CSV table of C-alpha atoms in Angstrom, one decimal:
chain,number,residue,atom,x,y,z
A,1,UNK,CA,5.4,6.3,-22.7
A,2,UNK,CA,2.3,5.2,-20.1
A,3,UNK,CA,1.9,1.8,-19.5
A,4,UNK,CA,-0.9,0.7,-17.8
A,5,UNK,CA,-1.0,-2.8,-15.7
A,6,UNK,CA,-3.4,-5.5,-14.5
A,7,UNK,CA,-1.4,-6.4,-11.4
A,8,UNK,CA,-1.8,-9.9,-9.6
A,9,UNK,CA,0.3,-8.1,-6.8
A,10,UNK,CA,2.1,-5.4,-5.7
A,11,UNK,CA,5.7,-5.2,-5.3
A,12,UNK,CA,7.2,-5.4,-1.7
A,13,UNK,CA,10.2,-4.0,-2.5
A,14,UNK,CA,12.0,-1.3,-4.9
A,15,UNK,CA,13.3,-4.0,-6.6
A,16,UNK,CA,10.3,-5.6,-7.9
A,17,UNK,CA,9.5,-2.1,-9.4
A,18,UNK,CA,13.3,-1.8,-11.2
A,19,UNK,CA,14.9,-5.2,-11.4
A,20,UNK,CA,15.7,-5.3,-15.1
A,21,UNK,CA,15.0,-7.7,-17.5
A,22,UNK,CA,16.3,-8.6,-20.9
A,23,UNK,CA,15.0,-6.3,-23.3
A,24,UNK,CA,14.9,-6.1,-27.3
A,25,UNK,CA,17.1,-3.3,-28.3
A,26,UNK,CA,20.8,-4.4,-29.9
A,27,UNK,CA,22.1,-1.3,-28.4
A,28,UNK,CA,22.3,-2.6,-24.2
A,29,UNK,CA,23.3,0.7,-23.0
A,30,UNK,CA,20.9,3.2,-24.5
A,31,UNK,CA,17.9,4.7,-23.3
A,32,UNK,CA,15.8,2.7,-25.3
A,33,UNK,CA,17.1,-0.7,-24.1
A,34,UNK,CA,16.4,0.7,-20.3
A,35,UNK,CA,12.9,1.3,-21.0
A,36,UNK,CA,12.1,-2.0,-22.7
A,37,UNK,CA,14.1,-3.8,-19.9
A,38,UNK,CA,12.5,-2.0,-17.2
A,39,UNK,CA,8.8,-2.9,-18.8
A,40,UNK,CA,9.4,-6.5,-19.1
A,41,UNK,CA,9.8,-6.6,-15.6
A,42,UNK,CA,6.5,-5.8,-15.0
A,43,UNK,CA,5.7,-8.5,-17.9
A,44,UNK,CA,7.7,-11.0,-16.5
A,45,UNK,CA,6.4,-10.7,-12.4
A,46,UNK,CA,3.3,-9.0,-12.8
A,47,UNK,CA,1.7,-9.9,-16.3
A,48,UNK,CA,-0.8,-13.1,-16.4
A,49,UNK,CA,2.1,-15.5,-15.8
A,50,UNK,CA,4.7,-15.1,-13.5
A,51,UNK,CA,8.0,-16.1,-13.8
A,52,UNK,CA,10.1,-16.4,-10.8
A,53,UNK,CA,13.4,-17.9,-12.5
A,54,UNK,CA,13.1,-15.7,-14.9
A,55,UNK,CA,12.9,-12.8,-12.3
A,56,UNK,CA,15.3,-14.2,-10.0
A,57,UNK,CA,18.1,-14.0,-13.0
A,58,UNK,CA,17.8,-10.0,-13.1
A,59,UNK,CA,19.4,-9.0,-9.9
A,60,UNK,CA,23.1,-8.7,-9.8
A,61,UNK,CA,25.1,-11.9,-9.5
A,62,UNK,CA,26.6,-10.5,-6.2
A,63,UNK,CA,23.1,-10.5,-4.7
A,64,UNK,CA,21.1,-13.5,-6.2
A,65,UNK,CA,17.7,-14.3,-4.4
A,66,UNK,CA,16.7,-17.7,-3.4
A,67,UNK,CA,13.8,-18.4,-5.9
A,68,UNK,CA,12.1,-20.4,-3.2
A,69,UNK,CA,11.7,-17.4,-1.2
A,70,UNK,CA,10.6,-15.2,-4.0
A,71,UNK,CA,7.8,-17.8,-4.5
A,72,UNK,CA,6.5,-18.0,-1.2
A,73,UNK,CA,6.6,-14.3,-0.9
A,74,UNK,CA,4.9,-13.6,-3.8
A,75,UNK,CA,2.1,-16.1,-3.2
A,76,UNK,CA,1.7,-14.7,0.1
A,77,UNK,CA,1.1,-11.3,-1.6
A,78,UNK,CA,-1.1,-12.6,-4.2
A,79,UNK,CA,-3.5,-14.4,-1.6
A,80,UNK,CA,-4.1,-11.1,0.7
A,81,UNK,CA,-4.1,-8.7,-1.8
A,82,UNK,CA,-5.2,-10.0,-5.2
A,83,UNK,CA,-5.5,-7.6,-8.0
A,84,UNK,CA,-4.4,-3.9,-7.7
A,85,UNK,CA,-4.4,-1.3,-10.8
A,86,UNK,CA,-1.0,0.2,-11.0
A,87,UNK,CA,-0.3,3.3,-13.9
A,88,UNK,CA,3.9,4.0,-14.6
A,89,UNK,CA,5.6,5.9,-16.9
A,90,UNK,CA,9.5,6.0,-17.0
A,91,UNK,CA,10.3,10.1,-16.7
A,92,UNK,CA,14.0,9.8,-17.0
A,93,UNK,CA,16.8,7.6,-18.2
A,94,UNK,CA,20.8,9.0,-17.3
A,95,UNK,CA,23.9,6.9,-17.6
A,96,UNK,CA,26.2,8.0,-15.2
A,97,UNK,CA,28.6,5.4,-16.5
A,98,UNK,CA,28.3,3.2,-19.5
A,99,UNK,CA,27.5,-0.2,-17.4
A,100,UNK,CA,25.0,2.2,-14.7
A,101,UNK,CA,21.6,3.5,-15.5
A,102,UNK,CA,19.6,6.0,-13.2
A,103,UNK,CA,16.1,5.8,-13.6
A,104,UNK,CA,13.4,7.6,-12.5
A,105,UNK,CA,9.7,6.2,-12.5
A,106,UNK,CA,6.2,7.4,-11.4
A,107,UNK,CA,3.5,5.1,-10.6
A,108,UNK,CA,-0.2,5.6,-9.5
A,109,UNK,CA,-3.0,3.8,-8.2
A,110,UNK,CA,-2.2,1.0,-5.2
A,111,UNK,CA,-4.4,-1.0,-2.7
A,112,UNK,CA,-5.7,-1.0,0.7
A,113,UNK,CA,-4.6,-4.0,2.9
A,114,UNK,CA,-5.9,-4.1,6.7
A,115,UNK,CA,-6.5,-0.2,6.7
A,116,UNK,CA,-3.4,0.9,5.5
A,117,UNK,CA,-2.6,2.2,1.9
A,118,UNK,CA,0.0,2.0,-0.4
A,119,UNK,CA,0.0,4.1,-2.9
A,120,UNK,CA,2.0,5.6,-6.0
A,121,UNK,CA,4.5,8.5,-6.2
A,122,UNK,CA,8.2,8.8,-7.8
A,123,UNK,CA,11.1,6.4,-7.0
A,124,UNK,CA,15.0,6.5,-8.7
A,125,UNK,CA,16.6,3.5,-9.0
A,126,UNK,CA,20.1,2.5,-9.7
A,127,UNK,CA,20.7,0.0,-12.6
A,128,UNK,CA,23.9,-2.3,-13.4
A,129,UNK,CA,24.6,-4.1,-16.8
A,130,UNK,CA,25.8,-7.4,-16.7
A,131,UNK,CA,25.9,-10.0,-19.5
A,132,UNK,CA,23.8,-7.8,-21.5
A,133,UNK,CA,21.2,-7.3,-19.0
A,134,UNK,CA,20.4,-4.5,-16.7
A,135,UNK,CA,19.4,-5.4,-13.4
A,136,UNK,CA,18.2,-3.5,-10.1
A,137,UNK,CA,20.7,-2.7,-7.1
A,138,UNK,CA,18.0,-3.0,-4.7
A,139,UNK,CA,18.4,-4.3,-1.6
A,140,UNK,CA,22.1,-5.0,-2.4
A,141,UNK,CA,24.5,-4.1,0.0
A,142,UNK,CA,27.5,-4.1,-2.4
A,143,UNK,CA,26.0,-1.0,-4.3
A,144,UNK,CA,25.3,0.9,-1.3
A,145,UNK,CA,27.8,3.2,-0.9
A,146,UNK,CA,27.1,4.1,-4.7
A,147,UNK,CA,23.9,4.4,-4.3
A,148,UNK,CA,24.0,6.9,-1.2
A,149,UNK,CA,26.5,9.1,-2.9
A,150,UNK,CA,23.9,9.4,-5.9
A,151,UNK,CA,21.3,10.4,-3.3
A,152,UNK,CA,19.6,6.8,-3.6
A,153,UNK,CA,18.3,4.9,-1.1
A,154,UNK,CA,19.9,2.1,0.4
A,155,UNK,CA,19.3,-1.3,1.3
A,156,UNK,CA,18.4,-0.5,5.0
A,157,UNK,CA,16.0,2.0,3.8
A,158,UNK,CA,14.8,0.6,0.8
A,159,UNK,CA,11.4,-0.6,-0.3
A,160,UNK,CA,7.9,0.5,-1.3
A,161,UNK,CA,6.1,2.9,0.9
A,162,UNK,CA,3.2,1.3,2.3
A,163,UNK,CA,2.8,4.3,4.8
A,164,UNK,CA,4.5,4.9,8.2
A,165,UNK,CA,2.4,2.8,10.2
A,166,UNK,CA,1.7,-0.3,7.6
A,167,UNK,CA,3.5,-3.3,9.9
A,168,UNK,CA,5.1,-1.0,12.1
A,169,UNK,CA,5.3,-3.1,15.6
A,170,UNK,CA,7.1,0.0,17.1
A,171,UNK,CA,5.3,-0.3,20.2
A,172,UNK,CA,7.8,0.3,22.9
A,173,UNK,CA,9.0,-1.9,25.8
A,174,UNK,CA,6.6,-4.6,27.0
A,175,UNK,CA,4.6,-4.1,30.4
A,176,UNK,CA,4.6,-6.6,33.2
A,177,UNK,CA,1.6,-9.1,33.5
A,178,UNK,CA,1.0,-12.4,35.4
A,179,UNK,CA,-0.8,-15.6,34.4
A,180,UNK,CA,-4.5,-15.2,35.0
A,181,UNK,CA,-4.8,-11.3,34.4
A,182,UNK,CA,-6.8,-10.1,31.2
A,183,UNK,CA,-4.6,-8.4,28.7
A,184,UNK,CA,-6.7,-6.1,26.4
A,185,UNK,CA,-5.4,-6.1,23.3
A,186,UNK,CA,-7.1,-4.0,20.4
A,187,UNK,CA,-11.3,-4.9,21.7
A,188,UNK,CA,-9.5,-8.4,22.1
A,189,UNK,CA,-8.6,-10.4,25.9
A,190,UNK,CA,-6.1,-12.5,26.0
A,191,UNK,CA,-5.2,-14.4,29.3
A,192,UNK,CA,-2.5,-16.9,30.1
A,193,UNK,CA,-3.7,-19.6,32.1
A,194,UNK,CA,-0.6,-22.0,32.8
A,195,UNK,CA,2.2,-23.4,30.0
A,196,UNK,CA,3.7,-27.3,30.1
A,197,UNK,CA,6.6,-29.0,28.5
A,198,UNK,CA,5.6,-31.9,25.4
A,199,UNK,CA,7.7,-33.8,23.9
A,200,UNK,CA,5.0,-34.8,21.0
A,201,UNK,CA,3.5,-32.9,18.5
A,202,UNK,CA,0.1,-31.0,19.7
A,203,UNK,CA,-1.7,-33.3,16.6
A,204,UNK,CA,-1.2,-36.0,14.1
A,205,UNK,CA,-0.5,-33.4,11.0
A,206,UNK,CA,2.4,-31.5,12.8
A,207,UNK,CA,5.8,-33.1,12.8
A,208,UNK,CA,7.5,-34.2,16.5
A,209,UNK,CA,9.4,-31.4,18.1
A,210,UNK,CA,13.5,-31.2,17.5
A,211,UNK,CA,13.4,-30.0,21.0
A,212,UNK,CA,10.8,-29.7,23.6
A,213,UNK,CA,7.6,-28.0,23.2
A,214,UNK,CA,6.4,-25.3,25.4
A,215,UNK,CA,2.8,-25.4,25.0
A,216,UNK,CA,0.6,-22.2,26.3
A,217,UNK,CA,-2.8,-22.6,27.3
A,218,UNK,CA,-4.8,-19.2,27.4
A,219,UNK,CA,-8.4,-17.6,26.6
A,220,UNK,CA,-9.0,-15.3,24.1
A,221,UNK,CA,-12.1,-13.4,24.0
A,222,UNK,CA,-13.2,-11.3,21.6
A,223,UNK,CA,-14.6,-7.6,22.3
A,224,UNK,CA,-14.7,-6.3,19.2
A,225,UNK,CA,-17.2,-5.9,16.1
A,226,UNK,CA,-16.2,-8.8,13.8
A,227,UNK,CA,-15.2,-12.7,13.9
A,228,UNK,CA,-11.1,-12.9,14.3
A,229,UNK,CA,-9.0,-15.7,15.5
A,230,UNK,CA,-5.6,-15.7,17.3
A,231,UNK,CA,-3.6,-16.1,14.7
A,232,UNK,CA,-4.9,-13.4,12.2
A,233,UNK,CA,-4.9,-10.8,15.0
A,234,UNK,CA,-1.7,-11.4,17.6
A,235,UNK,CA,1.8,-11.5,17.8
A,236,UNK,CA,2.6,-14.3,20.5
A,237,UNK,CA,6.3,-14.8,20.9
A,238,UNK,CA,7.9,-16.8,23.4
A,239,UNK,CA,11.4,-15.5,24.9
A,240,UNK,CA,13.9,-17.7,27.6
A,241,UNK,CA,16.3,-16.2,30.2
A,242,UNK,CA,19.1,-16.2,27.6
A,243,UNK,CA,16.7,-13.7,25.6
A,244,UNK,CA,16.4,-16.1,22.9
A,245,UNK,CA,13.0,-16.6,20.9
A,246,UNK,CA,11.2,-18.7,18.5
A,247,UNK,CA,8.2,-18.3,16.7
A,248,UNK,CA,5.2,-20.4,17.2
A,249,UNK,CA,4.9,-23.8,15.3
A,250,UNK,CA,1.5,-24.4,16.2
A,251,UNK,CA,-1.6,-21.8,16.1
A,252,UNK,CA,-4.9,-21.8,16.8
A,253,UNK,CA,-6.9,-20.7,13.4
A,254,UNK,CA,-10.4,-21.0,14.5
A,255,UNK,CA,-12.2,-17.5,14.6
A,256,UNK,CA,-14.2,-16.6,17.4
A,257,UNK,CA,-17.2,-14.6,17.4
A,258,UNK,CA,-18.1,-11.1,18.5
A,259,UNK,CA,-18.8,-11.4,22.4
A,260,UNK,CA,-17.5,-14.7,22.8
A,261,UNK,CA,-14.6,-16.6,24.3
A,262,UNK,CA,-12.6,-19.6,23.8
A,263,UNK,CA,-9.6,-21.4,25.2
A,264,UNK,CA,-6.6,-22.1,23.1
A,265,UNK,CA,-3.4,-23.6,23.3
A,266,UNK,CA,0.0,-22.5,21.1
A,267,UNK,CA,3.2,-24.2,21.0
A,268,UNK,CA,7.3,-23.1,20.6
A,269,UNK,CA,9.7,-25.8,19.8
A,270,UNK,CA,12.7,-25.0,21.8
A,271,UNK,CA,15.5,-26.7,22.8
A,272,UNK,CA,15.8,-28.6,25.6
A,273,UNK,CA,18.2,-26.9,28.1
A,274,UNK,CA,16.2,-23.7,27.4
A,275,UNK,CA,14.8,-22.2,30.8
A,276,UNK,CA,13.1,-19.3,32.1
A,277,UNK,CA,10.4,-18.7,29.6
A,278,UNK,CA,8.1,-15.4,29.1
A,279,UNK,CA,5.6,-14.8,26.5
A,280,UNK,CA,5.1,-11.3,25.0
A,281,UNK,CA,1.9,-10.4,23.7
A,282,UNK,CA,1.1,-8.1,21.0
A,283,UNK,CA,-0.9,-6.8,18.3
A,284,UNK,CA,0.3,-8.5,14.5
A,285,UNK,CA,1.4,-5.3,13.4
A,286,UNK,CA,-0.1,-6.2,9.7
A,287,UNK,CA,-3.8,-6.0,11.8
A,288,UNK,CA,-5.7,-2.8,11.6
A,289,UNK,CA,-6.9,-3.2,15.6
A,290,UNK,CA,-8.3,-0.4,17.3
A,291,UNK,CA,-5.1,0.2,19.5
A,292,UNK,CA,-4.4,3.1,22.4
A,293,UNK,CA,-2.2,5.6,21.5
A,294,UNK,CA,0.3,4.5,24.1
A,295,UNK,CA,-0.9,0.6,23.4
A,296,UNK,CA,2.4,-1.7,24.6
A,297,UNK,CA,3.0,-5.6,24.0
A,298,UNK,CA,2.2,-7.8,27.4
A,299,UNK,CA,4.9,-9.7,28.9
A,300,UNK,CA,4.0,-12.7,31.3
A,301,UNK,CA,6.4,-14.9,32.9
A,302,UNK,CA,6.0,-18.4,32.9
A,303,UNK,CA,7.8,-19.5,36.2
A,304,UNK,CA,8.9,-22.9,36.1
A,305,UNK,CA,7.3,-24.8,33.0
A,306,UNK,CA,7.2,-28.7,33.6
């Protein structure tokens, strides 16, 4: 049976391709009940309405996901990559037990998304029944040893193929820099002029740091062919001599034009006996930047912040 979709996203994981829902057969472990399961799925998180409860209830009770973060993940999705025509058809339906279902599914079609693709091909999926449902081991460490010894992959390795460089930050160590030197980055410049301590938020719509803020001043020019900002095309994270890190709490969004420059600041709420601060600059791996071959992250030490 074909089924063909009108996807408001794609799924970011194996499990949002297999997780089962409740299906209408009476019988719950026969092929039949599989197959309706495994298409209301795709009714329930990728028709015209999405319901993340309802989702959320189809995992196994051992791995449950936190419906907050399934929303904000989704939305996410839905905002950078809208609509995307997706073709499956279930091949195969085995029960290697009569509470386990192996199922094997090829999909077609997919999107683009900064340069990279992710397209269709065939994926096999595990499937437990519980309370009359089946529902996807994905991403659920408990099932992993079954899994691997049915030749399935596992939670570490799981997920959809978006291609071997789609987010990949795999860049290697960082190379030394020091404030004041131009770090090219992609047809992007980024220079750190001098960081400072705050205790109060950078503006009036940000809420007063827990901690201390460490607030970077730098320049960021832009050598490339379209308007980009800070925040859309680097990874700016900010270490202390403990090798702890934090991610920013305040970014600059503004874009900046094709042969312009323009001075920002960005901000890490840290706590305050933290010392010994570096930033490490990099491409956002999710960014198609034309990047070197041998392209490595920037690391500039701070010296004494004040």
């Amino acid at each position: 049976m074909l089924n063909s979709k009108r996807l408001l996203l794609v799924p970011v994981a194996v499990a949002l391709l297999f997780a089962a829902a409740c299906g209408g057969s009476s019988d719950a472990n026969s092929e039949d009940a599989v197959r309706d399961d495994v298409n209301a799925l795709f009714d329930s998180i990728f028709g015209d309405e999405i319901d993340i409860e309802k989702f959320a209830s189809f995992f196994p009770e051992e791995c449950a996901p936190d419906t907050g973060e399934l929303a904000l993940g989704l939305a996410f999705l839905q905002a950078f990559l809208g609509e995307a025509d997706i073709e499956f058809e279930i091949n195969e339906v085995t029960f290697p037990a009569d509470d386990r279902a192996i199922v094997t599914v090829t999909s077609s079609g997919g999107f683009d998304l900064f340069g990279a693709t992710a397209e269709g091909g065939e994926s096999t999926e595990l499937l437990v029944l519980q309370d009359g449902r089946w529902r996807s081991t994905s991403d659920c460490e408990p099932y992993d040893a079954e899994r691997a010894e049915l030749g399935i992959s596992t939670s570490s390795d799981s997920g959809t193929d978006f291609g071997s460089d789609f987010g990949s930050d795999d860049f290697g160590p960082p190379v030394a820099a020091s404030a004041g030197q131009a770090l090219p980055v992609g047809g992007l410049i980024v220079t750190i002029n001098g960081a400072s301590l705050s205790a109060d938020a950078l503006n009036d719509f940000d809420d007063p740091p827990q901690g201390v803020l460490v607030v970077v001043d730098f320049t960021f020019k832009n050598d490339g062919q379209e308007p980009t900002s800070p925040w859309w095309a680097l990874k700016m994270s900010l270490f202390d001599d403990r090798d702890r890190t934090w991610e920013p709490v305040a970014l600059p969004f503004d874009d900046v034009g094709p042969g312009f420059s323009q001075d920002f600041q960005v901000a890490w709420d840290v706590p305050e006996d933290a010392t010994g601060f570096r930033v490490v600059v990099s491409a956002d791996p999710f960014v198609d930047l034309p990047l070197p071959d041998d392209f490595a992250p920037w690391e500039v030490s701070l010296g004494d912040v004040n």
